[in-house]
Coordinates of C-alpha atoms in Angstrom, one line a residue:
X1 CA 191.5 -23.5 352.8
X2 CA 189.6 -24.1 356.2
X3 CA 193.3 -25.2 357.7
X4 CA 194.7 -22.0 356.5
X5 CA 192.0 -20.1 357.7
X6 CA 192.6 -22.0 361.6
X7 CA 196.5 -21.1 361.3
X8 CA 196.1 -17.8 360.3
X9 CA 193.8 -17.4 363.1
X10 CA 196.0 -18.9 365.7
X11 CA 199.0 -16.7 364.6
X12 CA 196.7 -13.6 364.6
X13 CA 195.6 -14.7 367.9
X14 CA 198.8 -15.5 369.3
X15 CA 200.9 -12.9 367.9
X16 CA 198.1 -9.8 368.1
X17 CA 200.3 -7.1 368.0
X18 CA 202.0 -7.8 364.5
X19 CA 198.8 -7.5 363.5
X20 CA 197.5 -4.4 364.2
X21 CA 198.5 -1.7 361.4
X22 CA 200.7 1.0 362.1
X23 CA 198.0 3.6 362.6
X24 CA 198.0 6.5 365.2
X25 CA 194.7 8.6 366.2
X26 CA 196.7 11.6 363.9
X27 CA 198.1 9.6 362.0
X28 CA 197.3 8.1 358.3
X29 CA 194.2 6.3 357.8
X30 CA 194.8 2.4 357.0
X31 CA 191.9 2.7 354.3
X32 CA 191.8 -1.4 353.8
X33 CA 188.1 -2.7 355.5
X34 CA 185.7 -5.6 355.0
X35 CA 186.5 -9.1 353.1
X36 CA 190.6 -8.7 352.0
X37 CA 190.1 -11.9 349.7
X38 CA 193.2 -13.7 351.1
X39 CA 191.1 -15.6 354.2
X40 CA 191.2 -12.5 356.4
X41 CA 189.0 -8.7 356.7
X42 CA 189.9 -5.9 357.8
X43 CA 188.1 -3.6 360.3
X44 CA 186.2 -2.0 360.1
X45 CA 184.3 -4.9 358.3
X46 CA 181.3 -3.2 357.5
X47 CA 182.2 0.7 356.9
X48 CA 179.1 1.9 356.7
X49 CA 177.0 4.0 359.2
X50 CA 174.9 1.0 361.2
X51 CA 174.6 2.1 364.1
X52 CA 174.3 0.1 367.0
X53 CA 174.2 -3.1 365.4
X54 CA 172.6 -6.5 366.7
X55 CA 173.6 -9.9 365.1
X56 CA 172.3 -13.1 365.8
X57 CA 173.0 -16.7 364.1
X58 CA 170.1 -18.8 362.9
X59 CA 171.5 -21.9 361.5
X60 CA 174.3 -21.1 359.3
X61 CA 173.2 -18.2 358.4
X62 CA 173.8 -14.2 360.6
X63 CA 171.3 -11.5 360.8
X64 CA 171.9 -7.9 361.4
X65 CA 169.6 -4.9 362.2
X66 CA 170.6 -1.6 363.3
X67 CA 169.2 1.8 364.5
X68 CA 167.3 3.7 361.8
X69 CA 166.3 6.8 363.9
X70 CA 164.0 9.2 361.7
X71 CA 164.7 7.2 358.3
X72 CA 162.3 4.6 357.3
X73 CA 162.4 2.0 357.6
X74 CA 164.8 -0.6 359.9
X75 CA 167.0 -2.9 357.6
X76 CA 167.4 -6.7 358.1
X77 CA 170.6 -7.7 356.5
X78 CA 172.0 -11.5 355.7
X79 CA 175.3 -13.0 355.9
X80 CA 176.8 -17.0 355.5
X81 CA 180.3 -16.0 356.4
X82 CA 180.1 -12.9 358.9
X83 CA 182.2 -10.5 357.1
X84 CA 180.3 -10.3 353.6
X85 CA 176.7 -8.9 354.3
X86 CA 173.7 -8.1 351.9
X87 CA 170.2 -6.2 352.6
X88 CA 167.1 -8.4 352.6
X89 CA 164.0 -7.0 353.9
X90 CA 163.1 -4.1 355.9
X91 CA 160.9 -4.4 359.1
X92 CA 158.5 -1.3 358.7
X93 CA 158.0 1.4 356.1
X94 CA 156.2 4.5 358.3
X95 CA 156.0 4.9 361.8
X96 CA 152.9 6.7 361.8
X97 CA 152.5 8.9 365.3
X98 CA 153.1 12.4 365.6
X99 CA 155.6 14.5 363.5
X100 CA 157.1 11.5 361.5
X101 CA 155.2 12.8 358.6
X102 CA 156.2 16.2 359.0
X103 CA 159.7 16.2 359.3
X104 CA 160.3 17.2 362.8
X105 CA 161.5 14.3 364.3
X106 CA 165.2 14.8 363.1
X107 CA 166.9 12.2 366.0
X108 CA 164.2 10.4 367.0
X109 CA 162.6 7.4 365.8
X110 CA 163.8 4.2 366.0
X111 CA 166.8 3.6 368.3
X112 CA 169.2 0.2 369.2
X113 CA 167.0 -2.5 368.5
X114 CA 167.4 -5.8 369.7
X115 CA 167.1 -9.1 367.0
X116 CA 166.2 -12.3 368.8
X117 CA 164.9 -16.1 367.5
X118 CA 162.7 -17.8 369.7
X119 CA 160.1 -20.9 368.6
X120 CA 160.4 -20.2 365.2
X121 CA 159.7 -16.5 364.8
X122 CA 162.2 -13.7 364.5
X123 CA 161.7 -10.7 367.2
X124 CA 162.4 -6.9 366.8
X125 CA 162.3 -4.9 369.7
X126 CA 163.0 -1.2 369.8
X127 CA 161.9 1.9 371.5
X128 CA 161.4 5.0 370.2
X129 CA 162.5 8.0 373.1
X130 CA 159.4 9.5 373.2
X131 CA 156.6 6.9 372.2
X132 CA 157.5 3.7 373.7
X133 CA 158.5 0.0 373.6
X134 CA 157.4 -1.9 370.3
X135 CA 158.1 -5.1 368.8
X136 CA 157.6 -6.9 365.0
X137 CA 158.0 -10.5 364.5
X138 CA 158.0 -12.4 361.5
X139 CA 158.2 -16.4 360.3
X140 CA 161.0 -15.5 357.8
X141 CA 163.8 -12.4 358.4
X142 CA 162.9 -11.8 354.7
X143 CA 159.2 -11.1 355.9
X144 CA 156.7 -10.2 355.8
X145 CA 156.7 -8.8 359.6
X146 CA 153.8 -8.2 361.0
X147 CA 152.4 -4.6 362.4
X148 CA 154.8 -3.6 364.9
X149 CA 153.1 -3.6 368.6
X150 CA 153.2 -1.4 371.3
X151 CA 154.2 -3.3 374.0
X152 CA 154.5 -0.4 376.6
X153 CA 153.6 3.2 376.0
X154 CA 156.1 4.6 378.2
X155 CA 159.0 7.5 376.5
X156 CA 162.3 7.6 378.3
X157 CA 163.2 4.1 377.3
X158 CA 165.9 2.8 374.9
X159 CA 167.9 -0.2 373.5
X160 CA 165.3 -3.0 374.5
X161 CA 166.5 -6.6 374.1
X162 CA 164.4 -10.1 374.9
X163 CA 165.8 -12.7 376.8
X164 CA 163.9 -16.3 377.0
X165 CA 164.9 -19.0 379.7
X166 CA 165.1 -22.5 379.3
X167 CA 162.3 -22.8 381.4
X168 CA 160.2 -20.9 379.4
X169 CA 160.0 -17.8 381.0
X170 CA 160.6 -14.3 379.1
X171 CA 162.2 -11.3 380.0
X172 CA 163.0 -8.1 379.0
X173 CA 166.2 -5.4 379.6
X174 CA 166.9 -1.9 378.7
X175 CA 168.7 1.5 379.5
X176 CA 166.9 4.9 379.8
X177 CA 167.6 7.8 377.3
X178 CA 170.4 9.4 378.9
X179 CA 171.8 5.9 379.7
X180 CA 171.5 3.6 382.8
X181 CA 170.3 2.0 384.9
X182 CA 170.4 -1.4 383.5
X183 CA 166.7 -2.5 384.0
X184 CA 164.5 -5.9 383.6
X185 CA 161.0 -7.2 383.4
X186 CA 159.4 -10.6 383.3
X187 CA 157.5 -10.4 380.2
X188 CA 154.7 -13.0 378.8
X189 CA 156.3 -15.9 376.7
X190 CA 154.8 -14.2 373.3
X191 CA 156.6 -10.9 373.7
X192 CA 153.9 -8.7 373.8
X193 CA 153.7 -7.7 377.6
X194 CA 155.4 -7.0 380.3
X195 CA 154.9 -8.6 383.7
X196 CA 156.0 -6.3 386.3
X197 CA 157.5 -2.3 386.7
X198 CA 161.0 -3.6 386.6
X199 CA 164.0 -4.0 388.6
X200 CA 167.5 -2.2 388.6
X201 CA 170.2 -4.8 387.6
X202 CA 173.1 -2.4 387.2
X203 CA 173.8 1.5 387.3
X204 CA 177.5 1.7 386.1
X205 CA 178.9 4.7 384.4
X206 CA 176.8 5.7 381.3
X207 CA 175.6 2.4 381.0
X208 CA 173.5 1.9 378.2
X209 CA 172.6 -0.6 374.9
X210 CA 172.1 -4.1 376.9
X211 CA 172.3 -7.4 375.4
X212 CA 171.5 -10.8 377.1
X213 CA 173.0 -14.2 376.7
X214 CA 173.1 -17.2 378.9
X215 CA 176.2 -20.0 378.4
X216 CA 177.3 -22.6 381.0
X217 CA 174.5 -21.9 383.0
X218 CA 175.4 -18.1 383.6
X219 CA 173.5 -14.9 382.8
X220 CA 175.4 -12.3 380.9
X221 CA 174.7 -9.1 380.0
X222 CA 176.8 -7.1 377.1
X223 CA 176.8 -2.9 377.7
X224 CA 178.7 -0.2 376.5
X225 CA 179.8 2.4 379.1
X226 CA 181.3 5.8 379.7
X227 CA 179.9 7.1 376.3
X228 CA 179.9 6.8 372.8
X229 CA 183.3 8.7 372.0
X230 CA 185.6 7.8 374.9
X231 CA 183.8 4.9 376.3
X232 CA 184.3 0.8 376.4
X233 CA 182.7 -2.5 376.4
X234 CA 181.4 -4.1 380.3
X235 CA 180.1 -7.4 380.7
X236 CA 178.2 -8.4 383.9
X237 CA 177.5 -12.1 384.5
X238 CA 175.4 -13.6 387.1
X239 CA 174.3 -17.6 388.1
X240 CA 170.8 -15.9 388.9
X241 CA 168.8 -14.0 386.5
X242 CA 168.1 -11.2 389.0
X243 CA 171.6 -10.9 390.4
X244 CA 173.9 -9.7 391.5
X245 CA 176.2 -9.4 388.9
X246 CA 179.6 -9.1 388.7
X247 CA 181.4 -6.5 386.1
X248 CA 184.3 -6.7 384.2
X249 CA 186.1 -4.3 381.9
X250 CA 186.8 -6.4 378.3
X251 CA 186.8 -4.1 375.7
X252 CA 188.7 -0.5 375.7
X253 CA 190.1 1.6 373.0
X254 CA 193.5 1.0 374.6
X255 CA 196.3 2.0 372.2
X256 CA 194.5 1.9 369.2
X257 CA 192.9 4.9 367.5
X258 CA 189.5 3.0 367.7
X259 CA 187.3 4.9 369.8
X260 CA 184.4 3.7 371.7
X261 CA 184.2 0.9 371.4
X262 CA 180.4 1.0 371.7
X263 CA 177.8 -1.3 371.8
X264 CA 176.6 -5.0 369.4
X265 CA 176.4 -8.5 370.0
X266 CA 178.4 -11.4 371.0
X267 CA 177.7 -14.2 368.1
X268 CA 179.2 -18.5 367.9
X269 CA 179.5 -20.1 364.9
X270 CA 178.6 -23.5 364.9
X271 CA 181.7 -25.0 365.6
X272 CA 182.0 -23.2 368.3
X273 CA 183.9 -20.1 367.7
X274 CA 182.6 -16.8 369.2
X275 CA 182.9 -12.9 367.6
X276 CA 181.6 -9.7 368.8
X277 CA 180.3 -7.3 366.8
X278 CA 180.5 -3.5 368.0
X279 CA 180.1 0.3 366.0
X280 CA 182.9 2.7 366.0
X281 CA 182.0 6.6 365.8
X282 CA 184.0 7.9 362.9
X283 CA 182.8 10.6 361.3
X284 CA 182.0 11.5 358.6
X285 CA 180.5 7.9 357.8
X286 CA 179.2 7.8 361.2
X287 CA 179.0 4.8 363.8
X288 CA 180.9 2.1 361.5
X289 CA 180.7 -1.9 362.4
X290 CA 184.0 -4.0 363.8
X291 CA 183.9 -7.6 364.3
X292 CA 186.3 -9.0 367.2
X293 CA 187.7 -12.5 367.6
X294 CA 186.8 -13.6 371.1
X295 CA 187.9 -16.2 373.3
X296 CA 186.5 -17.2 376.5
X297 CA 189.0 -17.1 379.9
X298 CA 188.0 -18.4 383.4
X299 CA 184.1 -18.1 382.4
X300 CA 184.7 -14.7 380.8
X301 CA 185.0 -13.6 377.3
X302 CA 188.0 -12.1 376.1
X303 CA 187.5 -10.0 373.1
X304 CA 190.1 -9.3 370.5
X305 CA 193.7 -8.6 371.4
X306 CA 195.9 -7.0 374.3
X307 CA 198.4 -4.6 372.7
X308 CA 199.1 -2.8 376.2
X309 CA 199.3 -5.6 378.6
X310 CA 197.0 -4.5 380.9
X311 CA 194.1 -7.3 381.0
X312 CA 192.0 -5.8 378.6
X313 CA 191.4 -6.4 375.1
X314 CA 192.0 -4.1 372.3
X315 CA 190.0 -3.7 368.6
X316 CA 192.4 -5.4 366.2
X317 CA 192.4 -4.3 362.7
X318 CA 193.3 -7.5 360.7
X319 CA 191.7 -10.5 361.4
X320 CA 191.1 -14.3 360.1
X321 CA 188.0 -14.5 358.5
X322 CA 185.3 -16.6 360.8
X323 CA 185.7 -20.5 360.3
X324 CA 182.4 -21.0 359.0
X325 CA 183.4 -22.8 355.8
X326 CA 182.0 -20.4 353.5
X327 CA 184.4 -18.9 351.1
X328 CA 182.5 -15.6 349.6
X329 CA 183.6 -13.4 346.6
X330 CA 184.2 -10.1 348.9
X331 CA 180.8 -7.8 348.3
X332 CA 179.4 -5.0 350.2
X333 CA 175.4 -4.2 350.8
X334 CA 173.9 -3.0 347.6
X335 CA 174.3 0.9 346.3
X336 CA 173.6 0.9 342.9
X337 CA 170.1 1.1 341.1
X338 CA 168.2 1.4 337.7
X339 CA 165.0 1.4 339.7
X340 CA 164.0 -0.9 336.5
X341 CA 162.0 -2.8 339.0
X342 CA 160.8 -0.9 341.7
X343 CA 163.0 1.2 344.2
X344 CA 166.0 -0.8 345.3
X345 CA 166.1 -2.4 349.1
X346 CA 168.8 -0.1 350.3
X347 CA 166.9 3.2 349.9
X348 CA 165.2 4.9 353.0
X349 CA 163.2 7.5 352.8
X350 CA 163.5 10.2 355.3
X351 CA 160.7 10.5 357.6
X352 CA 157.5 8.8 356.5
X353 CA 156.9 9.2 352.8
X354 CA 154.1 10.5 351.3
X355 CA 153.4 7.1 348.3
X356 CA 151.5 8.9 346.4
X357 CA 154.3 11.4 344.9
X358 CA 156.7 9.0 344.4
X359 CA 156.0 6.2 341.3
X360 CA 158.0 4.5 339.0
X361 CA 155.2 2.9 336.9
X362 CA 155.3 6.6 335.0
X363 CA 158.5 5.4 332.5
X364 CA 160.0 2.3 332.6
X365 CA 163.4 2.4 334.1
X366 CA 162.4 5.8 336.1
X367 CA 161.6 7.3 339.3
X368 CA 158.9 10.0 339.6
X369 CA 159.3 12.1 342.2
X370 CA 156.3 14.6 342.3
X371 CA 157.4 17.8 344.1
X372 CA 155.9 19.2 348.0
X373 CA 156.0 22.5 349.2
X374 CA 159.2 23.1 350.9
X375 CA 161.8 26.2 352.0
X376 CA 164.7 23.6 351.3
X377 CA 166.7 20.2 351.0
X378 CA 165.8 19.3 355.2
X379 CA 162.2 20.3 355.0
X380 CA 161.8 18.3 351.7
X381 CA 159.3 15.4 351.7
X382 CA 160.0 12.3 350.2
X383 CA 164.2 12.4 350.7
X384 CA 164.9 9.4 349.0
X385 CA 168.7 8.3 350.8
X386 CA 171.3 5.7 351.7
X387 CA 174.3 5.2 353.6
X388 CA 177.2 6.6 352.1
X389 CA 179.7 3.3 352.3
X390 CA 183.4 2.9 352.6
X391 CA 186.2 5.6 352.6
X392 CA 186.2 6.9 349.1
X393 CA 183.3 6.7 346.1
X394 CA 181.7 8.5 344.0
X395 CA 177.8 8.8 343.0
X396 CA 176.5 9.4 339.1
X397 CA 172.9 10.2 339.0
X398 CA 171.0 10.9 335.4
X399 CA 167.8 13.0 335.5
X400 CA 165.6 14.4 333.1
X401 CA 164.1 17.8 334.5
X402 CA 160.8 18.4 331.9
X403 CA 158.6 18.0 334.4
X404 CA 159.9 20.3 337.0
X405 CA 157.9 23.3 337.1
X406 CA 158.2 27.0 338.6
X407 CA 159.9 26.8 341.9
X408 CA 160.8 23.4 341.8
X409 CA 164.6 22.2 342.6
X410 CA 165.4 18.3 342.5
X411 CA 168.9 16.3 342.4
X412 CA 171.8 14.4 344.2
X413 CA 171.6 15.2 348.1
X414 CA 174.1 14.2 351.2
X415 CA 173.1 15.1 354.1
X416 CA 174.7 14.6 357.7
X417 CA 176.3 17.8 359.3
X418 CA 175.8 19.7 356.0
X419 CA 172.4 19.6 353.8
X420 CA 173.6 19.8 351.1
X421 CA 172.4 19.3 347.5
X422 CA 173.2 20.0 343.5
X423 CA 170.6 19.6 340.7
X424 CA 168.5 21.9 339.0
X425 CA 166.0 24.6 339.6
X426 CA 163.1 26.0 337.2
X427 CA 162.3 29.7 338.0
X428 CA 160.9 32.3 335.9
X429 CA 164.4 32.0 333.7
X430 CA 163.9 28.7 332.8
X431 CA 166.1 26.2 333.8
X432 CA 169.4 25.9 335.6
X433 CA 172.2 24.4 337.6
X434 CA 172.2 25.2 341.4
X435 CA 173.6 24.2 344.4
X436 CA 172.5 24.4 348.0
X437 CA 174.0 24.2 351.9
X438 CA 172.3 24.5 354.6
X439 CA 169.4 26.2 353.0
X440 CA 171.4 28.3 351.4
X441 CA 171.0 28.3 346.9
X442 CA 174.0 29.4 344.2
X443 CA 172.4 29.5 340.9
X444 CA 174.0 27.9 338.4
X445 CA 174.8 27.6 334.4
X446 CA 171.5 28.2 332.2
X447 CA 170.3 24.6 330.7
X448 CA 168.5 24.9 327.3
X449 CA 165.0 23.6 328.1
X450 CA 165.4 21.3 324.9
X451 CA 168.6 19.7 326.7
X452 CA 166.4 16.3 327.9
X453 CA 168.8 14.6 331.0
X454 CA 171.5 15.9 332.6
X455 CA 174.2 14.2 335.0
X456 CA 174.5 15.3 338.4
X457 CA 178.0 13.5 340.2
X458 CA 179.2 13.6 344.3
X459 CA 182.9 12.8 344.7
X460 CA 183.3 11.2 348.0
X461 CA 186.2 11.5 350.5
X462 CA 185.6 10.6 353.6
X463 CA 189.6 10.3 354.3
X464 CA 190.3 14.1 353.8
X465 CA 186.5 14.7 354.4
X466 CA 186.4 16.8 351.3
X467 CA 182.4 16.5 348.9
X468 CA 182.4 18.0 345.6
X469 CA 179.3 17.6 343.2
X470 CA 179.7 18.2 339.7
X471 CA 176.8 18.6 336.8
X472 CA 177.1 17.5 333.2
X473 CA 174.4 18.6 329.7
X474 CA 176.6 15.4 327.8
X475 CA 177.8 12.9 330.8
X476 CA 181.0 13.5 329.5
X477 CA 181.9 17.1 330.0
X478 CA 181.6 18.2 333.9
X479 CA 181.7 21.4 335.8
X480 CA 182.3 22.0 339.5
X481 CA 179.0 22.8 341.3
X482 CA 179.3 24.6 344.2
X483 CA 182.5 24.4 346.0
X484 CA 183.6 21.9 347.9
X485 CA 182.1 20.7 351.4
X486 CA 182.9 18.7 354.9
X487 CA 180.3 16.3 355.9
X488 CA 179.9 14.5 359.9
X489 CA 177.3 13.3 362.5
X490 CA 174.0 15.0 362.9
X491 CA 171.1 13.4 364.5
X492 CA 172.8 10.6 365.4
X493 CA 173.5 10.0 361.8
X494 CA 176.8 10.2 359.2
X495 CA 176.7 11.4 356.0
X496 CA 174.0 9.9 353.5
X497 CA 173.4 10.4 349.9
X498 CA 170.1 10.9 347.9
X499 CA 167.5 12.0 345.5
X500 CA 164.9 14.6 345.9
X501 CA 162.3 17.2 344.8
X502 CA 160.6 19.6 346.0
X503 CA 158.9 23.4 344.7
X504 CA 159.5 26.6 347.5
X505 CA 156.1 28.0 345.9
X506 CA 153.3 25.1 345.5
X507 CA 152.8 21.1 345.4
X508 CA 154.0 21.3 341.7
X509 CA 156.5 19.6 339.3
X510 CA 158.2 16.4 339.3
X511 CA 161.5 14.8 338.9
X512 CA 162.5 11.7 336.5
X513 CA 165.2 10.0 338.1
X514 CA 167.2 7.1 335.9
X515 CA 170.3 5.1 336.7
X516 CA 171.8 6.1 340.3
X517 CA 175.3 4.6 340.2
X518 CA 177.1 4.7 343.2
X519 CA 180.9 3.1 342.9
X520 CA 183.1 2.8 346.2
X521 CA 186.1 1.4 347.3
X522 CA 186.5 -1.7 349.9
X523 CA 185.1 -5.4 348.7
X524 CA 183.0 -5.3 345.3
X525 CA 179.9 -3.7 345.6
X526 CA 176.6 -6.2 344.1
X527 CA 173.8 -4.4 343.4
X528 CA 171.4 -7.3 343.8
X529 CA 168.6 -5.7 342.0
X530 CA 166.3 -8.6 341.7
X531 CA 166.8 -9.3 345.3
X532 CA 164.6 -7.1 347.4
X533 CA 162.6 -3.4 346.7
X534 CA 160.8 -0.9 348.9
X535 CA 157.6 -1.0 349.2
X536 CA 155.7 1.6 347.9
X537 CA 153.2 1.4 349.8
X538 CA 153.0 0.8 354.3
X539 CA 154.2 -3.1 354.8
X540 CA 153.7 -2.1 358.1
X541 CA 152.7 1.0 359.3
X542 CA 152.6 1.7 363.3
X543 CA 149.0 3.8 363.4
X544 CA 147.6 -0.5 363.1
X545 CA 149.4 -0.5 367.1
X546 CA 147.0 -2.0 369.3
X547 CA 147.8 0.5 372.8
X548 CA 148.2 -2.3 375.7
X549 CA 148.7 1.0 378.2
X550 CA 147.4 4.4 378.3
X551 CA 149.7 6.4 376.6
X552 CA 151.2 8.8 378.8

């Protein structure tokens, strides 16, 4: 298998353009992504919104994190063979500083963190635009991570990443919100504070997201320019740590329709092959991951394939699977959960949550959702959501609605562009069917308040970009609720799907949530339900950060 794996790569190598799938920017959608179960994936290999990914290899194993934003809290996701990727812990649960309980910070947050390994502990640095630099470490990517720490309370910074010499000096890079300049400090060995003001290392166009490496002796430095949409991949390299450095164009959208291509990491196996991960913007699932073959060229790497012959490498679509003798069963990152044992790794909530409305020691097998004041779905404490995953899928979510009281709405949610949401609402009528966009309600059939669950379903096209929720009394009989809607981007985020409740009159009611299926297309979705759960309660909330500066 390993031989055909090699000789599939060579040919893919070799002969790139036979490869690529006949796919225009208007043209048809090639709807094939992740593990093809034949020694090859498709791109993009992780179609789901992680935005700005960063991958590193420990060992044989591959660790991913992404940016978060306003949802807590940051994932930590595990992979043997590169391709097939589960969720295993999550580095924080609040971030407890101003208007992240009170959800106003729509866009901000957590944004392009940087995953490193160093001495045995795992690092996490990120920045929030308009708090500062922090950082987490922890013995074990599963956890438990400690508290994160401010490192500098400074806001204008982003996409943060730790560099360590051989000789035992540390340093740190970044961009500014905005993007560029490229900028380092020397920082102490343990990661907690920087040395010096910093140095401009590079101003380039747009120049954002950095990522450090050192091979043969060089220093390189991975950035995305000219901008998320339209922009590219740049790689500077230098035999000094503070310069110069040259550039060098290796990444563009060329003639493919893959846009971008923005941002991620450049990862070796241990035999020696080397990948790069980057994201793709494609709404409406948002900023999708790709993985590249790369090979290196006159001390420069050359990543994926040249379909217009100009020098520069191209995104390929089809591609042998990593030679890193693993053969997996294709599988996605969990969806699906019973919440039979907690609340399922995969969930975020959006914003910090407030623990003590949400339970599921109430019935076995349930989620209880108690219900906050709110005016609608975006203002609702204690969103419950996940990334919507793959091109097509469809969610099923039972819920039993005795609890709700006067005012109250609850249901399935997805949000991105559109917040929108279908469930049920208790007014002084009783109980009913609604559906909401934007803020906006349309009442619904009358339920019979002897009725006990009902079935709430979102069919999921992200092809046509086409939403439809329907509600059910039976789980077999359904009716369209509300019509049909598009989803996209907002906040830096694609569409998501969720739970909620919430009352428009009082803290009142609650919502019993039950099975939350959530089937989509693309390699076989695991639900891993024994494997991980959200805490409950803070794991590590940021109001323990010990200040190292005045905050500005």
């Amino acid at each position: 298998m390993l031989k055909l794996r090699a000789f599939i790569t060579a040919m893919l190598l070799t002969f790139g353009v036979s490869s690529m799938v006949a796919q225009t920017p208007t043209g048809p959608v090639d709807e094939r992504w992740g593990d093809q179960g034949d020694g090859t994936f498709a791109n993009p290999v992780l179609n789901a919104d992680y935005s700005d990914p960063d991958v590193i290899r420990v060992g044989n194993k591959y660790y991913m994190i992404c940016s978060p934003f306003h949802f807590m809290g940051m994932p930590v996701l595990e992979s043997d063979d590169m391709v097939n990727w589960k969720i295993i812990s999550q580095i924080y649960s609040h971030i407890d500083l101003e208007g992240y309980g009170t959800m106003s910070k729509y866009g901000q947050g957590a944004w392009a963190p940087a995953l490193r390994y160093h001495d045995g502990l795992f690092y996490m640095y990120v920045c929030t635009p308009k708090e500062g630099l922090f950082m987490s470490t922890a013995e074990k990517p599963e956890g438990p991570w400690q508290p994160l720490h401010c490192v500098k309370a400074r806001p204008g910074w982003e996409a943060p990443c730790p560099f360590w010499d051989e000789d035992g000096n540390a340093y740190l890079v970044h961009s500014q919100v905005g993007a560029g300049p490229i900028i380092i400090h020397r920082m102490s060995p343990d990661g907690k504070t920087l040395l010096d003001e910093g140095r401009t290392l590079y101003t380039g166009h747009v120049a954002e997201g950095p990522k450090m490496f050192k091979k043969d002796g060089f220093y390189y430095i991975s950035i995305p320019e000219g901008g998320v949409p339209t922009g590219w991949q740049t790689i500077l390299k230098s035999k000094h740590i503070d310069g110069p450095y040259a550039a060098r164009r290796i990444l563009e959208k060329g003639s493919t329709p893959i846009n971008g291509p923005h941002q991620g990491a450049f990862v070796d196996t241990p035999d020696g092959e080397w990948w790069f991960y980057h994201f793709q913007s494609a709404d409406p699932l948002g900023r999708v991951v790709h993985l590249q073959p790369v090979k290196w060229i006159d001390g420069y790497p050359f990543v994926g394939t040249d379909y217009d012959g100009n020098g520069i490498g191209e995104p390929m679509k089809i591609c042998a699977k990593p030679n890193t003798g693993v053969n997996n069963t294709p599988f996605a990152p969990q969806t699906s959960d019973d919440f039979s044992n907690g609340i399922g790794i995969q969930w975020q909530f959006c914003h910090n949550p407030d623990t003590s409305k949400v339970s599921t020691n109430y019935r076995h097998g349930w989620l209880r959702m108690d219900a906050s004041k709110a005016p609608n779905i975006r203002k609702s404490v204690n969103q419950l959501t996940q990334k919507t995953m793959g091109y097509k899928g469809e969610v099923l979510l039972v819920m039993d609605p005795t609890l709700m009281q006067n005012g109250g709405r609850a249901g399935l949610e997805c949000i991105g562009k559109n917040f929108c949401g279908a469930g049920v609402q208790k007014n002084e009528n009783g109980l009913s069917f609604y559906f909401e966009k934007e803020g906006i309600v349309a009442d619904g059939e009358h339920i019979n308040e002897n009725t006990g669950v009902v079935y709430i379903k979102l069919s999921i096209d992200a092809v046509s970009n086409t939403y439809q929720f329907y509600v059910s009394t039976d789980g077999t009989n359904y009716a369209k609720c509300g019509d049909s809607f598009a989803e996209g981007s907002r906040d830096w985020k694609g569409a998501r799907v969720g739970i909620y409740s919430y009352n428009t009159i009082e803290d009142a009611g609650a919502a019993l949530f039950d099975k939350f299926t959530y089937t989509t297309d693309g390699p076989q979705n695991t639900h891993f339900l024994a494997e991980g759960r959200v805490a409950l309660c803070p794991f590590c909330v940021m109001g323990d950060i010990v200040y190292l500066y005045e905050r500005s």
